[in-house]
Amino acid sequence: MLVILNIGELVVIPKGPVCGREMRNVRRIQNAAIVVDGGQISWFGRATDVLIPPGSDVLDAGGGCVLPGLIDCHTHGVFAGTRENEFVQRIEGKSYADIAREGGGIRVTVDAVRAATLEQLIALALPRLSRMLHNGVTSLEIKSGYGLSVDDEFKMLESVRRLREFQPIELVGTYLSAHAVPREFDGHTDEYLGRMLDDPVLSRIRDGRLAEFCDVFCETTAFNIEQSRRVLLKAKQFGLLPKIHADQITQMGASRLAAEGGAISADHLEKIDDGGIAALKAVGTIAVLLPACSFFLGVEQAPARKIIEADVPVAIATDYNPGSSMVESLPLTMTIACTQMRMTPIEVVVAATANAAAAIGRQDRIGAIDIGMQADLIVLDVPSVERWMYEPGRNCLRTVLKRGKVVVDSSG
Ligand code: NIG
Ligand code: FE
């Protein structure tokens, strides 16, 4: 057993999904303690009430704030190559969509990923995952979508599977073959989808547990509503739960499709309209907002306040990828949500824990502080989440625990 003592403030995040005002009404316990048994939280409360079981290990939180480990529920964290030339082109006036139409963008990373071996993809991802862990991320979703051939998509998903052997972050795979149409299928989108959604391909993903979710980039430069519907319905027949890159650049009704298709999440939503918000609300789809992406592209943010006020559960993720969000820090992304979307620090913490867990179907096990929840915990070297969000340029993590085991200790 492990007892965590000297917690300045314990942020008692409830199980997701958490909506509306409840995102602000989070209980906090000053001078708290937690008891961990068998990798789960077995007790928490005021330090003056704790019974320390004989023989327990003790962890000193140093008066810091303790909360659930962060969950980055939308990333493209397996990739090769970089695209800083596009970053400069955008500064000089081109848009993300202009660059994609001119043959840049996703296809450039596809060339680099196709040229990389499985081992190289793993070696490139490992240091990124290590830095994410040091920033407090204990669970992470990673999408394929830079292979765009059956073999290269499998190589990406296989790299996610293998990365579990080398590091402690829990990894969740998402099949995103409908990210872009590869050059060799130019003008033949339906044939491309037929190839990538072939029964044997989807069976192999399901039987090898290579992905739990299927995603599609519904956008003028990628897949239209009809094609996106086809992707999601077909994948669902093979047990892959739908997610959608929706309403990012163009309003095409993608959030309504998310609701119609029973998507677990609709992600991006910079251009969502009132009808889309109402559709998400009606079916309980999680709105995954990606503030680091708008920050990185220099474009408008999703209307977070409007979505929260409509009682749609909001999650926040980095969207980490070499094109639209070369931002691997979830804490920095959370501060961007505070200053650019006017979400309060406690709301963004709920968004990056309980609601992020709901966006990957794990809300009953992670993302909350409760008896029986997995002891994925982070200890900050600051006394509150407000102080944490207020200091975006500094890593405020003191200790990270995964299933009750210390995996990062910077307490010196
Ligand atoms: O979520 N929007 C589409 N996909 C990624 C960007 C991928 C890329 O540009 O490489 C995103 O922003
Ligand atoms: Fe994305």
Coordinates of C-alpha atoms in Angstrom, one line a residue, residues 80-292:
A80 CA 8.2 10.9 -39.1
G81 CA 9.6 14.2 -40.5
T82 CA 8.7 17.8 -39.8
R83 CA 7.0 20.6 -41.7
E84 CA 8.5 23.9 -40.4
N85 CA 8.4 25.2 -44.0
E86 CA 4.6 25.2 -43.9
F87 CA 4.8 27.0 -40.5
V88 CA 6.7 29.8 -42.3
Q89 CA 4.3 29.7 -45.3
R90 CA 1.4 30.3 -43.0
I91 CA 3.1 33.2 -41.3
E92 CA 3.6 34.7 -44.7
G93 CA -0.1 34.4 -45.5
K94 CA -1.0 30.9 -46.8
S95 CA -3.7 29.0 -45.1
Y96 CA -3.6 25.3 -43.9
A97 CA -6.1 24.4 -46.6
D98 CA -4.1 26.3 -49.4
I99 CA -1.0 24.3 -48.5
A100 CA -3.0 21.0 -48.5
R101 CA -4.5 21.8 -51.9
E102 CA -1.1 22.5 -53.3
G103 CA 0.1 19.0 -52.4
G104 CA 1.7 19.9 -49.1
G105 CA 0.3 19.1 -45.6
I106 CA -0.7 15.5 -44.6
R107 CA 0.8 14.0 -47.8
V108 CA 4.3 15.2 -46.9
T109 CA 4.1 13.4 -43.6
V110 CA 2.7 10.3 -45.4
D111 CA 5.8 10.2 -47.6
A112 CA 8.0 10.3 -44.5
V113 CA 6.0 7.7 -42.6
R114 CA 6.0 5.3 -45.6
A115 CA 9.8 5.7 -45.9
A116 CA 10.2 4.9 -42.1
T117 CA 10.5 1.3 -40.7
L118 CA 8.4 0.2 -37.8
E119 CA 11.4 0.4 -35.5
Q120 CA 12.1 4.0 -36.7
L121 CA 8.6 5.1 -35.9
I122 CA 8.9 3.6 -32.5
A123 CA 12.3 5.2 -31.9
L124 CA 10.9 8.6 -33.0
A125 CA 7.8 8.4 -30.7
L126 CA 9.6 7.2 -27.5
P127 CA 11.2 10.5 -26.5
R128 CA 7.9 12.4 -27.3
L129 CA 6.0 10.0 -25.0
S130 CA 8.7 10.4 -22.3
R131 CA 8.3 14.2 -22.4
M132 CA 4.5 13.9 -22.3
L133 CA 4.8 11.7 -19.2
H134 CA 6.9 14.3 -17.6
N135 CA 4.2 16.8 -18.3
G136 CA 1.7 14.6 -16.4
V137 CA 0.1 12.6 -19.2
T138 CA -0.7 9.1 -18.1
S139 CA -3.0 8.0 -20.9
L140 CA -2.8 8.9 -24.6
E141 CA -4.8 8.3 -27.8
I142 CA -2.7 8.0 -31.0
K143 CA -4.2 7.9 -34.5
S144 CA -2.9 6.3 -37.6
G145 CA -3.5 8.3 -40.8
Y146 CA -0.1 8.9 -42.2
G147 CA 0.3 5.5 -43.8
L148 CA -2.7 5.6 -46.2
S149 CA -2.0 2.1 -47.5
V150 CA -3.0 -1.0 -45.8
D151 CA 0.5 -2.0 -44.9
D152 CA 1.6 1.5 -43.8
E153 CA -1.6 2.0 -41.7
F154 CA -0.8 -1.4 -40.0
K155 CA 2.7 -0.3 -39.4
M156 CA 1.5 2.8 -37.6
L157 CA -1.0 0.8 -35.5
E158 CA 1.6 -1.8 -34.8
S159 CA 4.0 0.9 -33.6
V160 CA 1.3 2.1 -31.1
R161 CA 0.9 -1.5 -29.8
R162 CA 4.6 -2.0 -29.5
L163 CA 5.2 1.3 -27.7
R164 CA 3.2 -0.1 -24.7
E165 CA 6.1 -2.4 -24.0
F166 CA 8.7 0.4 -23.6
Q167 CA 7.0 3.0 -21.4
P168 CA 4.2 3.5 -18.8
I169 CA 1.7 5.7 -20.6
E170 CA -1.5 3.8 -21.4
L171 CA -2.0 4.0 -25.2
V172 CA -5.2 3.9 -27.2
G173 CA -5.1 3.3 -30.9
T174 CA -7.5 4.9 -33.5
Y175 CA -7.7 3.9 -37.1
L176 CA -7.6 7.1 -39.3
S177 CA -7.1 5.8 -42.8
A178 CA -9.7 8.4 -43.9
H179 CA -7.3 11.3 -43.1
A180 CA -6.5 12.2 -46.7
V181 CA -6.7 10.6 -50.1
P182 CA -3.2 9.4 -51.0
R183 CA -1.6 10.5 -54.4
E184 CA -2.0 7.1 -56.0
F185 CA -5.8 7.3 -55.5
D186 CA -6.2 11.0 -56.6
G187 CA -9.7 11.4 -58.0
H188 CA -10.7 7.9 -56.8
T189 CA -11.8 8.5 -53.2
D190 CA -14.5 5.8 -53.2
E191 CA -12.0 3.2 -54.4
Y192 CA -9.6 4.3 -51.8
L193 CA -12.2 3.9 -49.0
G194 CA -13.2 0.5 -50.4
R195 CA -9.6 -0.7 -50.1
M196 CA -9.1 0.7 -46.5
L197 CA -12.5 -0.5 -45.3
D198 CA -12.3 -3.9 -46.8
D199 CA -13.7 -6.6 -44.4
P200 CA -10.3 -8.5 -44.0
V201 CA -8.6 -5.2 -43.1
L202 CA -11.2 -4.2 -40.4
S203 CA -11.3 -7.8 -39.1
R204 CA -7.5 -7.8 -38.7
I205 CA -7.7 -4.5 -36.7
R206 CA -10.5 -5.8 -34.5
D207 CA -9.0 -9.3 -33.9
G208 CA -5.5 -7.9 -33.3
R209 CA -6.9 -5.2 -31.0
L210 CA -4.9 -2.7 -33.0
A211 CA -7.5 0.1 -32.6
E212 CA -10.6 0.8 -30.5
F213 CA -11.8 3.8 -32.5
C214 CA -12.2 4.8 -36.2
D215 CA -11.8 8.5 -37.1
V216 CA -12.4 10.4 -40.4
F217 CA -11.3 13.9 -41.5
C218 CA -14.6 15.4 -42.7
E219 CA -13.5 18.4 -44.7
T220 CA -13.5 19.8 -48.3
T221 CA -9.8 18.9 -48.7
A222 CA -10.5 15.3 -47.4
F223 CA -13.8 13.4 -47.1
N224 CA -17.3 14.7 -47.7
I225 CA -20.3 13.9 -45.5
E226 CA -21.5 10.9 -47.5
Q227 CA -18.0 9.4 -47.5
S228 CA -17.5 10.1 -43.8
R229 CA -20.8 8.4 -43.0
R230 CA -19.7 5.4 -45.0
V231 CA -16.4 5.2 -43.0
L232 CA -18.1 5.4 -39.6
L233 CA -20.9 3.0 -40.3
K234 CA -18.6 0.4 -41.8
A235 CA -16.1 0.6 -39.0
K236 CA -18.9 0.4 -36.4
Q237 CA -19.9 -3.0 -37.8
F238 CA -16.4 -4.2 -36.8
G239 CA -16.6 -2.8 -33.3
L240 CA -14.6 0.4 -33.9
L241 CA -16.3 3.3 -32.2
P242 CA -16.7 6.4 -34.4
K243 CA -14.8 9.7 -33.9
I244 CA -14.9 12.6 -36.4
H245 CA -12.6 15.5 -37.2
A246 CA -15.6 17.8 -37.6
D247 CA -16.2 21.5 -38.5
Q248 CA -12.5 22.4 -38.4
I249 CA -12.2 24.7 -41.5
T250 CA -15.6 24.4 -43.2
Q251 CA -19.1 24.1 -41.8
M252 CA -20.4 21.0 -43.7
G253 CA -22.7 19.5 -41.1
A254 CA -20.1 17.1 -39.6
S255 CA -21.2 17.5 -36.0
R256 CA -24.7 16.5 -37.0
L257 CA -23.2 13.5 -38.7
A258 CA -21.3 12.7 -35.5
A259 CA -24.6 12.7 -33.6
E260 CA -26.4 10.7 -36.2
G261 CA -23.6 8.1 -36.3
G262 CA -23.4 7.8 -32.5
A263 CA -19.8 9.1 -32.4
I264 CA -18.2 8.9 -29.0
S265 CA -16.5 12.3 -29.8
A266 CA -16.6 15.1 -32.4
D267 CA -13.2 16.8 -32.5
H268 CA -12.0 20.4 -33.5
L269 CA -15.4 22.2 -33.9
E270 CA -13.9 25.6 -34.7
K271 CA -16.8 26.2 -37.1
I272 CA -19.6 24.4 -35.2
D273 CA -23.0 26.1 -35.5
D274 CA -26.0 26.1 -33.2
G275 CA -27.6 23.1 -34.9
G276 CA -24.4 21.1 -34.5
I277 CA -24.2 22.0 -30.8
A278 CA -27.8 20.9 -30.3
A279 CA -27.2 17.6 -32.1
L280 CA -24.2 16.8 -29.9
K281 CA -26.2 17.6 -26.8
A282 CA -29.0 15.4 -27.9
V283 CA -26.9 12.2 -28.0
G284 CA -24.2 13.0 -25.4
T285 CA -21.2 13.1 -27.9
I286 CA -18.1 14.6 -26.3
A287 CA -16.8 17.8 -27.8
V288 CA -13.1 17.5 -28.0
L289 CA -11.6 21.0 -28.5
L290 CA -8.0 21.5 -29.7
P291 CA -6.9 25.0 -28.7
A292 CA -3.2 24.4 -29.5

